[in-house]
């Protein structure tokens, strides 16, 4: 393994590492020690960041003992584990989660108070690692939290981007991106291990050679970089377990060329370093619209190659029999981003371990499983054979052989059905010869799963029907989930306390126990307390937004919230049309402002920097907001609030305060959604289409507690098939026409009709996601929302039932499903 043996037999090395004393005074001592010796400052001269880093170091020391114990335990147990391969982890702030997991929140708060420090001031210091775009990245973070809390032997592998998702600012209502230098003030939760760096190669060529009469292939790479692992703790909740998240950073193999330096070409001397560091420099900010850039493929190969080598050399025992790999590990592929791991695994087994191709392939097909997170054809990554052949020549050869053997089997099963062969081929010739990574993952994976029932059904029936027919039983479903530790216990402590008071504390690790709240929904006193919690969360949000962005949410307003990435299929435009319709009704005098339910519309949304239409829609939301908020005729009854830079930390404030959760994507487009689950679990009612996990939320919370509108997926397909002409909906619906005309008139752009013309004409003449077709049903349902909100007590009852019936959406349950349906990993060692 990694040559760490000689110390092992020293008596001290055998003694389990003990955690520091967890008394208040013990914590004070540890904190001051870290402040003085790690930060090198006395309390009196310390900065808030010094104090935060010292606190973080102190908390991690408490978790260290368990972590080391766990790693030793997992190494010894050699039981089957999960390696989660994800290009994204949207972790959120770590301090509170680590305090919660180690039962140190109260001790730390008191200890710091003893030092004259308000722990909340230190919380604000933490910069959240934005190593993800949205749902997919956050899901990975929820999953590793659940794996640790459920004591499943597992490791998360990913990329330690130097710059995470960009910081969003608004200039004149338009999105402007700033680099996210999240590491600039230090990163106390990571442990670098340069000594465990892996060499990752690229480019070059391949050759065949005779190996004692066996013809073998080998790769002669042209250049390489070092992958340096940074370990992060993933503490389980109150179970004394700490799993590992290993993120890779790329550095040059030869960081500095002294010879070139001495020749005076200083830039050239460090070029290798700059070039190498580029690989893990920045997260690609696209959500569901991959760019297919070479650096992106370099990133994907870099982290999966490092992870596979790390597992084979550092986790497995030296003499491990590779034939037994399927009993030891399952690599879960989080979307198509890590799928290049399949040919890499084959290359290592065949070229390096000299395993027979068929034996290696049989093992590979048991060691990988693939989760698809989308239904948008453009989101399924394809790599051109030109690029693959240039960057990873040996991998392209292996992919070709996998495809040849696969198509042979298809031909055997279905005969010479050329159309089917072309449809199923991993390598497609149209529009250019390229590799379809989702097809490769499906052929190689032991299982393929979607992330919600409807999504998995559409995968089987519409996206990969041929594969579903060819591989009976390979396709399954695991509906997403979210961790109740972060999204209820930490984000909504008052609700958590109310639930614990009613049901005891067990719900935090067994969320289905929330069902016990159903009876409390009938209790007026409990309803009153529940409503007070919601009101308190709204006041907290108001304080936070005021301090953060100078924005406010007035008392007594319904908080109507739409927070998610900006994408046309999620239909933020439908929400805008609702606001403009309400506004137009008031200013045209057709609606008495007194009859309008006071609402604050809260948006949170980043657009991929290159996604022009998404950025226009952000501009329009801010433009509508500034006009509506300032119009005295509205009498403050409509209020648009769009705090910039929506992230996990802001989500933890917005979600507990929400009354209405907007989940309004076109049916058949949102694979699952996870925000929808977080809102329901925090007592918001959903207005939504039958799309993604909305369907399962509605089925569980009940039709009376869900505002359903819009076409179903089959109705969408039918309208598309018969020919969708959005302008017809504009013609026949007066409210819709008035709303669109108001936007087109320049009312929200200082009279300039050109500003939002592209948005308007896109709606009238393209409208790929049928905003206009669902408008009438949506507006009608919003009318029902207003009416329902008029009866606060009934609304609260419905909100309690949403919480009570959403326990299913715990990521712990998702993990149980993965274990039962895909991983078959045993309970903890
Ligand atoms: N890009 C994403 O966030 C994707 O993965 C998430 C996690 O599975 C899904 O909830 C979401 O619907 C999908 O678009």
PDB file of C-alpha atoms and ligand atoms in Angstrom, residues 88 133-137 139 287-288 334-335 371-375 451 480 565 569-570 669-677 692, ligand 1:
ATOM      1  CA  UNK A  88     -19.907  17.960  -7.798  1.00  0.00           C
ATOM      2  CA  UNK A 133     -24.116  23.752  -9.509  1.00  0.00           C
ATOM      3  CA  UNK A 134     -27.424  22.771  -7.974  1.00  0.00           C
ATOM      4  CA  UNK A 135     -29.531  19.710  -7.260  1.00  0.00           C
ATOM      5  CA  UNK A 136     -27.071  17.078  -8.459  1.00  0.00           C
ATOM      6  CA  UNK A 137     -24.209  18.448  -6.357  1.00  0.00           C
ATOM      7  CA  UNK A 139     -27.771  15.444  -3.617  1.00  0.00           C
ATOM      8  CA  UNK A 287     -26.414  22.820 -14.913  1.00  0.00           C
ATOM      9  CA  UNK A 288     -27.950  20.395 -17.412  1.00  0.00           C
ATOM     10  CA  UNK A 334     -23.263  10.334 -10.366  1.00  0.00           C
ATOM     11  CA  UNK A 335     -24.558  11.177 -13.874  1.00  0.00           C
ATOM     12  CA  UNK A 371     -27.544   7.263 -11.895  1.00  0.00           C
ATOM     13  CA  UNK A 372     -29.098   9.390 -14.626  1.00  0.00           C
ATOM     14  CA  UNK A 373     -30.260  12.834 -13.449  1.00  0.00           C
ATOM     15  CA  UNK A 374     -31.900  14.290 -16.511  1.00  0.00           C
ATOM     16  CA  UNK A 375     -34.428  13.911 -19.325  1.00  0.00           C
ATOM     17  CA  UNK A 451     -34.115   9.744  -9.456  1.00  0.00           C
ATOM     18  CA  UNK A 480     -34.086  11.306  -4.318  1.00  0.00           C
ATOM     19  CA  UNK A 565     -31.073  27.227 -11.106  1.00  0.00           C
ATOM     20  CA  UNK A 569     -37.621  24.056 -18.424  1.00  0.00           C
ATOM     21  CA  UNK A 570     -38.019  25.071 -14.745  1.00  0.00           C
ATOM     22  CA  UNK A 669     -38.541  17.758 -17.811  1.00  0.00           C
ATOM     23  CA  UNK A 670     -37.438  17.926 -14.163  1.00  0.00           C
ATOM     24  CA  UNK A 671     -35.929  14.544 -13.303  1.00  0.00           C
ATOM     25  CA  UNK A 672     -36.781  14.879  -9.645  1.00  0.00           C
ATOM     26  CA  UNK A 673     -36.140  18.163  -7.897  1.00  0.00           C
ATOM     27  CA  UNK A 674     -34.982  18.130  -4.280  1.00  0.00           C
ATOM     28  CA  UNK A 675     -35.918  21.649  -3.248  1.00  0.00           C
ATOM     29  CA  UNK A 676     -39.543  20.473  -3.499  1.00  0.00           C
ATOM     30  CA  UNK A 677     -38.801  17.925  -0.750  1.00  0.00           C
ATOM     31  CA  UNK A 692     -40.348  14.592 -11.188  1.00  0.00           C
TER      32      UNK A 692
HETATM   33  N1  LIG B   1     -28.971  18.902 -12.454  1.00  0.00           N
HETATM   34  C1  LIG B   1     -29.697  18.477 -11.515  1.00  0.00           C
HETATM   35  O1  LIG B   1     -29.777  19.079 -10.481  1.00  0.00           O
HETATM   36  C2  LIG B   1     -30.419  17.171 -11.712  1.00  0.00           C
HETATM   37  O2  LIG B   1     -30.216  16.330 -10.599  1.00  0.00           O
HETATM   38  C3  LIG B   1     -31.003  16.533  -9.457  1.00  0.00           C
HETATM   39  C4  LIG B   1     -30.620  15.456  -8.468  1.00  0.00           C
HETATM   40  O3  LIG B   1     -30.980  14.213  -8.923  1.00  0.00           O
HETATM   41  C5  LIG B   1     -32.489  16.457  -9.794  1.00  0.00           C
HETATM   42  O4  LIG B   1     -33.253  16.664  -8.652  1.00  0.00           O
HETATM   43  C6  LIG B   1     -32.812  17.483 -10.860  1.00  0.00           C
HETATM   44  O5  LIG B   1     -34.152  17.314 -11.236  1.00  0.00           O
HETATM   45  C7  LIG B   1     -31.903  17.293 -12.075  1.00  0.00           C
HETATM   46  O6  LIG B   1     -32.075  18.358 -12.988  1.00  0.00           O
END
